[in-house]
PDB file of C-alpha atoms in Angstrom:
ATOM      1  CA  UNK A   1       7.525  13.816  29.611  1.00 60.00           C
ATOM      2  CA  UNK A   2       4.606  13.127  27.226  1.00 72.00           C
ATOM      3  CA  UNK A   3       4.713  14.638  23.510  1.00 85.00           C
ATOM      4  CA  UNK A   4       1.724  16.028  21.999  1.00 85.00           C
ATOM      5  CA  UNK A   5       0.816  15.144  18.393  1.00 84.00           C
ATOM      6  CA  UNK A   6      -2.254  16.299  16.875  1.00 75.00           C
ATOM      7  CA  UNK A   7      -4.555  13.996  13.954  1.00 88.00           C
ATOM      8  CA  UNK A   8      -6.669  16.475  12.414  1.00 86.00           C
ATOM      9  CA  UNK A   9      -7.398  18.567  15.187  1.00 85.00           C
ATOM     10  CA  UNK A  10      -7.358  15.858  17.533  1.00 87.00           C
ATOM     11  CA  UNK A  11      -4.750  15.841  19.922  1.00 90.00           C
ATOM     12  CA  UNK A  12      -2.970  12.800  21.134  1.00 92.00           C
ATOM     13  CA  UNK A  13      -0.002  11.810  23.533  1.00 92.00           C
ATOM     14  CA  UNK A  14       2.828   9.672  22.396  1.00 93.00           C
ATOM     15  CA  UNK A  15       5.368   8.518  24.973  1.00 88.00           C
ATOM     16  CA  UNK A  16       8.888  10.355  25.732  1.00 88.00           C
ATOM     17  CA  UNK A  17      12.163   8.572  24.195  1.00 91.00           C
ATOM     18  CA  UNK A  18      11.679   9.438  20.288  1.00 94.00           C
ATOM     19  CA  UNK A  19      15.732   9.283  19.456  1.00 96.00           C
ATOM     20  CA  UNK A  20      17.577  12.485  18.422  1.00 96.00           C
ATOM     21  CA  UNK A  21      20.464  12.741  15.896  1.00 97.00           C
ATOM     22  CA  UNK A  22      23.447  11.036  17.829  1.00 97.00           C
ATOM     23  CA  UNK A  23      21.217   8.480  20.004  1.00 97.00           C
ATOM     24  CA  UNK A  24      21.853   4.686  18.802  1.00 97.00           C
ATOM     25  CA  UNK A  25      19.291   2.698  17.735  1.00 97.00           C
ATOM     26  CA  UNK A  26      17.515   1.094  20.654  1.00 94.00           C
ATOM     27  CA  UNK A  27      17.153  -3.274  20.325  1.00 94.00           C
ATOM     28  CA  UNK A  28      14.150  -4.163  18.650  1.00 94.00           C
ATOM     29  CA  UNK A  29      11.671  -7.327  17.803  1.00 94.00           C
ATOM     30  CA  UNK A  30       9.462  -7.000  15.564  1.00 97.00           C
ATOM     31  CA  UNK A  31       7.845  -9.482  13.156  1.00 96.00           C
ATOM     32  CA  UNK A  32       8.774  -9.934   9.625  1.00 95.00           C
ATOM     33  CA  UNK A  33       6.150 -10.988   6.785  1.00 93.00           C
ATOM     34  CA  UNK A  34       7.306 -14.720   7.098  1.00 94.00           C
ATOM     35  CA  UNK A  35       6.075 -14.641  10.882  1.00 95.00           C
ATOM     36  CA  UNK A  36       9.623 -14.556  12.439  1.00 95.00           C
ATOM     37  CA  UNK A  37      11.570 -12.588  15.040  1.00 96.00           C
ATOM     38  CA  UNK A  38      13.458  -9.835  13.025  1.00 96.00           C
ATOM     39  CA  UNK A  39      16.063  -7.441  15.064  1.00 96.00           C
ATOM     40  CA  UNK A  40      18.739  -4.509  13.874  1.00 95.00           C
ATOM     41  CA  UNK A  41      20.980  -7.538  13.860  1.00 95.00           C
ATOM     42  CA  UNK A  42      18.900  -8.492  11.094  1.00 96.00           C
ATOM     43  CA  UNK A  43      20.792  -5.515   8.857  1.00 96.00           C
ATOM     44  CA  UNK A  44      24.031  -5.061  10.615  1.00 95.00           C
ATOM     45  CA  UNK A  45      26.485  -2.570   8.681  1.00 94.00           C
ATOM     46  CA  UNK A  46      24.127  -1.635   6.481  1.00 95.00           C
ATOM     47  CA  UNK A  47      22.313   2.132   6.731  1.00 95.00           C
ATOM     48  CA  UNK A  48      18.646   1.927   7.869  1.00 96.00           C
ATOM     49  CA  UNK A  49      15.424   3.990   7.055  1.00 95.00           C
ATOM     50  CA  UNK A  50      12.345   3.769   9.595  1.00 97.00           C
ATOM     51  CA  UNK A  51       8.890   4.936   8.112  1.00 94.00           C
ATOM     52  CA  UNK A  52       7.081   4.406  11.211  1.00 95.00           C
ATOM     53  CA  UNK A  53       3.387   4.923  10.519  1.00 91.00           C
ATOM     54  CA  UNK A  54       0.114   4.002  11.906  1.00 91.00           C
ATOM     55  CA  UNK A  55      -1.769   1.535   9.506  1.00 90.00           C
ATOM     56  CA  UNK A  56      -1.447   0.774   5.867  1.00 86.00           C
ATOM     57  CA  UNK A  57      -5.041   1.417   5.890  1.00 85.00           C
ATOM     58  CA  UNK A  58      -5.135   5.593   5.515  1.00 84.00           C
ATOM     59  CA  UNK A  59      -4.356   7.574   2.235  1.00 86.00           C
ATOM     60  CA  UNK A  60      -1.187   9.025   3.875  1.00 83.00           C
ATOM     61  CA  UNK A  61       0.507   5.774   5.426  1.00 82.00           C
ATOM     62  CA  UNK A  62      -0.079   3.974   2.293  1.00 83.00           C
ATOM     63  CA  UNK A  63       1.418   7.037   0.224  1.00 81.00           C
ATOM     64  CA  UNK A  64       4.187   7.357   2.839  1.00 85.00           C
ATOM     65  CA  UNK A  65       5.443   3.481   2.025  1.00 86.00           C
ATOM     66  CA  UNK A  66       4.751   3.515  -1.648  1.00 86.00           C
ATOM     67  CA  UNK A  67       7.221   7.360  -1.606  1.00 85.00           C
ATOM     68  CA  UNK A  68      10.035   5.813   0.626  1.00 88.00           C
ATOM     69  CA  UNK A  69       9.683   2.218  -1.625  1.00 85.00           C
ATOM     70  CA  UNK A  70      10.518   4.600  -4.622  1.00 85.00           C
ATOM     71  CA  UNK A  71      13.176   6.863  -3.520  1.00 87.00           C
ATOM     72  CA  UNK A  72      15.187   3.904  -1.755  1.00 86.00           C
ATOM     73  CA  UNK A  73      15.597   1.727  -5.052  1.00 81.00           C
ATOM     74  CA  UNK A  74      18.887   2.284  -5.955  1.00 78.00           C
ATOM     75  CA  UNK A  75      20.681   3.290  -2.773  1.00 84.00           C
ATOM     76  CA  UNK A  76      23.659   0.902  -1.773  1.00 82.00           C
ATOM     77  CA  UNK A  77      23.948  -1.014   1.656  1.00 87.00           C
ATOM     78  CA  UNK A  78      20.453   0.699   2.813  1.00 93.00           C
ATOM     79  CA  UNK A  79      17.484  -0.947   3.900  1.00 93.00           C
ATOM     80  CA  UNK A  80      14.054   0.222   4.030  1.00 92.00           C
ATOM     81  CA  UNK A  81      11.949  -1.165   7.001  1.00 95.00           C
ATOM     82  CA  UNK A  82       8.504  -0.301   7.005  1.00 94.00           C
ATOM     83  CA  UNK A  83       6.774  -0.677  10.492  1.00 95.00           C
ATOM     84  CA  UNK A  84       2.960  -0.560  11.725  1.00 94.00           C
ATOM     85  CA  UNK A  85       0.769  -2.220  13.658  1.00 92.00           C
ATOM     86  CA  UNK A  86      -0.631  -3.723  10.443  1.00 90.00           C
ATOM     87  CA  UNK A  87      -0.285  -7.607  10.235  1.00 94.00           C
ATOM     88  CA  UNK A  88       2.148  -9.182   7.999  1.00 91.00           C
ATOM     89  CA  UNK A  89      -0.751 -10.221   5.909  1.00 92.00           C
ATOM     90  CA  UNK A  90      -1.581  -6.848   5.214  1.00 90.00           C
ATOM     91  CA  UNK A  91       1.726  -5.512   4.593  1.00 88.00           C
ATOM     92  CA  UNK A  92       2.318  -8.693   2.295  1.00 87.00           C
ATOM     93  CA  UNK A  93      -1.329  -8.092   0.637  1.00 87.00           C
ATOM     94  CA  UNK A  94      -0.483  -4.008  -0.149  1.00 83.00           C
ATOM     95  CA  UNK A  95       3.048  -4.427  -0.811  1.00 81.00           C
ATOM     96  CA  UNK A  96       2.306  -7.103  -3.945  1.00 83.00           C
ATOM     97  CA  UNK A  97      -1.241  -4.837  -4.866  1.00 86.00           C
ATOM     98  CA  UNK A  98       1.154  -2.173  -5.004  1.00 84.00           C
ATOM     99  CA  UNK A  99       4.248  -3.927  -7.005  1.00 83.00           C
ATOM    100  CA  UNK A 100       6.323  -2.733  -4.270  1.00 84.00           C
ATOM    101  CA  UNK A 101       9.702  -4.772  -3.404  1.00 84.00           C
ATOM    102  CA  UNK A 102      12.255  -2.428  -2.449  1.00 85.00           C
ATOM    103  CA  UNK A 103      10.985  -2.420   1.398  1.00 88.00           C
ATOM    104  CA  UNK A 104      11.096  -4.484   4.731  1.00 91.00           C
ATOM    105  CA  UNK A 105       7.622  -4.489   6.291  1.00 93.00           C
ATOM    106  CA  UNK A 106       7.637  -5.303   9.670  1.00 94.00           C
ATOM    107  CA  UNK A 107       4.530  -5.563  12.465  1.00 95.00           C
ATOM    108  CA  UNK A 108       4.561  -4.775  16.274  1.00 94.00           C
ATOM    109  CA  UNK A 109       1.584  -7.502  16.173  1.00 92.00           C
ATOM    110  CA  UNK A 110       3.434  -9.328  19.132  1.00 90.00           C
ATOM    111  CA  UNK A 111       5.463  -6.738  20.883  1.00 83.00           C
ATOM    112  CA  UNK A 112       4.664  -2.997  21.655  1.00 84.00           C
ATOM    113  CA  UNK A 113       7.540  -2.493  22.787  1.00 92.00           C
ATOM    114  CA  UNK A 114       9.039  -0.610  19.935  1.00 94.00           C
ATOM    115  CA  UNK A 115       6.592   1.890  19.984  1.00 94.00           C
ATOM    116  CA  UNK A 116       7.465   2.470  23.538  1.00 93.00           C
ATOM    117  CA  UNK A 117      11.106   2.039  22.911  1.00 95.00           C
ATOM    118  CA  UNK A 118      11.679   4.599  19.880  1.00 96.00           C
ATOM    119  CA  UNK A 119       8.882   6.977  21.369  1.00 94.00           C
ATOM    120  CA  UNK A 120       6.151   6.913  18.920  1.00 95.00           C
ATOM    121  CA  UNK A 121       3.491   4.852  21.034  1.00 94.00           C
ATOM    122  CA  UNK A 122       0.593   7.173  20.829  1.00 92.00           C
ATOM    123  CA  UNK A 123      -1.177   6.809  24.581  1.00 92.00           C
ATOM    124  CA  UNK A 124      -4.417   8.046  24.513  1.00 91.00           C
ATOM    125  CA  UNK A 125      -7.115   9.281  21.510  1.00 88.00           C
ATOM    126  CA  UNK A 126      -8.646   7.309  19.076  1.00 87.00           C
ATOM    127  CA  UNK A 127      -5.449   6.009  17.671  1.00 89.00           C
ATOM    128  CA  UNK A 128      -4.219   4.642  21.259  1.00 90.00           C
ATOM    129  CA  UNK A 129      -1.877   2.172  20.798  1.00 92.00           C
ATOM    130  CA  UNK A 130      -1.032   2.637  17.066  1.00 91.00           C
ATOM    131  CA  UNK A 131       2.481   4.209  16.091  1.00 93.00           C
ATOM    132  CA  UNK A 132       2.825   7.719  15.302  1.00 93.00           C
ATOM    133  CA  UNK A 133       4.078   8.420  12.336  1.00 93.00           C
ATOM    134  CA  UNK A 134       8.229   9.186  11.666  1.00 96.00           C
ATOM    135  CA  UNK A 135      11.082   8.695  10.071  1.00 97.00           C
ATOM    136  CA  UNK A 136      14.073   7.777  11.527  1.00 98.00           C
ATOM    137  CA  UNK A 137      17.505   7.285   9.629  1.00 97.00           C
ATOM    138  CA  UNK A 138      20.710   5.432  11.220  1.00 97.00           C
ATOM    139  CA  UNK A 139      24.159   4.769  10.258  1.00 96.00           C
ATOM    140  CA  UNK A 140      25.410   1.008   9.171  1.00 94.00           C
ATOM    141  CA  UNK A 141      26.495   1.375  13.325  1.00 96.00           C
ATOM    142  CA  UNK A 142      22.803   2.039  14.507  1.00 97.00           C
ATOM    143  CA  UNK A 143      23.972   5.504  14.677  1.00 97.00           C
ATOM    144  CA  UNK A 144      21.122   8.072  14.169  1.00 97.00           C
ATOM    145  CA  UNK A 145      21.522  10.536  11.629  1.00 97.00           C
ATOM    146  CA  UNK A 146      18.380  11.891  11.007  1.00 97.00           C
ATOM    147  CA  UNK A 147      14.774  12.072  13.244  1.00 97.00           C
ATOM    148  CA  UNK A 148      11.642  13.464  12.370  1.00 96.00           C
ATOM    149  CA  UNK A 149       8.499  13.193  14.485  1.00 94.00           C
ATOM    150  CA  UNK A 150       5.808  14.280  12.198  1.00 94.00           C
ATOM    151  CA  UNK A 151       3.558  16.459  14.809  1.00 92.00           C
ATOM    152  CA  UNK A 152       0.214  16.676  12.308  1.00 89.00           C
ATOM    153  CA  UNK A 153      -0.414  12.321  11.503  1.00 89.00           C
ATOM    154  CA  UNK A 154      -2.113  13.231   8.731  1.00 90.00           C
ATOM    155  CA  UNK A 155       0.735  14.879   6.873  1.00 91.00           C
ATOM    156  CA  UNK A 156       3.594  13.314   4.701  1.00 91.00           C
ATOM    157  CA  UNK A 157       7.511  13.318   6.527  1.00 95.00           C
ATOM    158  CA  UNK A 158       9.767  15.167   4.833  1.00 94.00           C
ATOM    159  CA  UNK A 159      11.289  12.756   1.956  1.00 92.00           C
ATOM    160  CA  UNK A 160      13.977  15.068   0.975  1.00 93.00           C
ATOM    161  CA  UNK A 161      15.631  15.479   4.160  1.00 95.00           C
ATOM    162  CA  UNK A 162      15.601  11.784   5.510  1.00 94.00           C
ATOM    163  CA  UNK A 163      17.594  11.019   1.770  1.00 91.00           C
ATOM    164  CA  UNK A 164      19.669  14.163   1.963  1.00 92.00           C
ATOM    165  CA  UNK A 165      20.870  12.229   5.744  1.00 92.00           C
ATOM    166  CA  UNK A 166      21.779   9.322   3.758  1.00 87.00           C
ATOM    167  CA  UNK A 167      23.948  11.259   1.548  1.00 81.00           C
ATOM    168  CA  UNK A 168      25.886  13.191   4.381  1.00 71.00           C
ATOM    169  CA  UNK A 169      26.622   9.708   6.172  1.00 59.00           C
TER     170      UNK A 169
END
């Protein structure tokens, strides 16, 4: 089953499989600002936000990564990973325009398969093949705690509950 998202009017498929509250994280590779493999094994025991979001490159992905960068700064055994289809250069290039440290940015530049895998590959549309935009919080187990699937891309995820997840964990 396909899930409709919409980008200012325009509508857009993403694949099925977007993990609900409950669902353990699915493996991943992606590819970490030095160029290397990076997998949950990567942060093992320690709790994990995903902003998912399409491309540093729009007013609400960048705003999205410079909010989460922010709120995570002094939460304990939590790590923030940022992931887009962006390169590492241009994660690497905003992240030090922006003065931001506390995050993980991480690409899909060489795998697509975590799109597929955590159900946010948009299919079709203009933005085929970029990641929708979410939020997905998981236990120091991989352990999803809290999902959202933000159904209008051009809005912000909800802050407030992905942190109040991190507080009932």
């Amino acid at each position: 089953m396909r899930v409709t998202i919409t980008r200012r009017g325009e509508t857009m498929q993403i694949n099925d499989g977007f993990p609900a509250v409950g669902d353990t994280l699915a493996p991943m590779r992606l590819t970490g600002s030095d160029l290397g493999d990076v997998g949950l094994a990567d942060f093992a025991g320690r709790r994990k936000i995903f902003n998912i979001f399409p491309s540093l490159d729009t007013k609400t992905c960048a705003l999205s990564v410079k909010q989460f960068n922010a709120r995570v700064e002094a939460l304990a055994d939590t790590v923030l990973l940022q992931v887009s289809a962006d390169l590492p250069f241009a994660h690497s290039r905003f992240c030090a325009a922006e003065g931001l440290e506390n995050g993980v940015t991480l690409s899909m530049m060489r795998d697509k398969a975590f799109a597929a895998d955590y159900g946010v590959l948009i299919e079709d549309g203009s933005m085929a093949g970029l990641c929708a935009r979410a939020v997905i919080v998981a236990d120091g187990d991989d352990r999803v705690v809290h999902a959202e699937l933000v159904s209008e891309i051009a809005q912000e995820p909800d802050y407030e509950a992905a942190m109040a997840a991190l507080s009932r964990d």
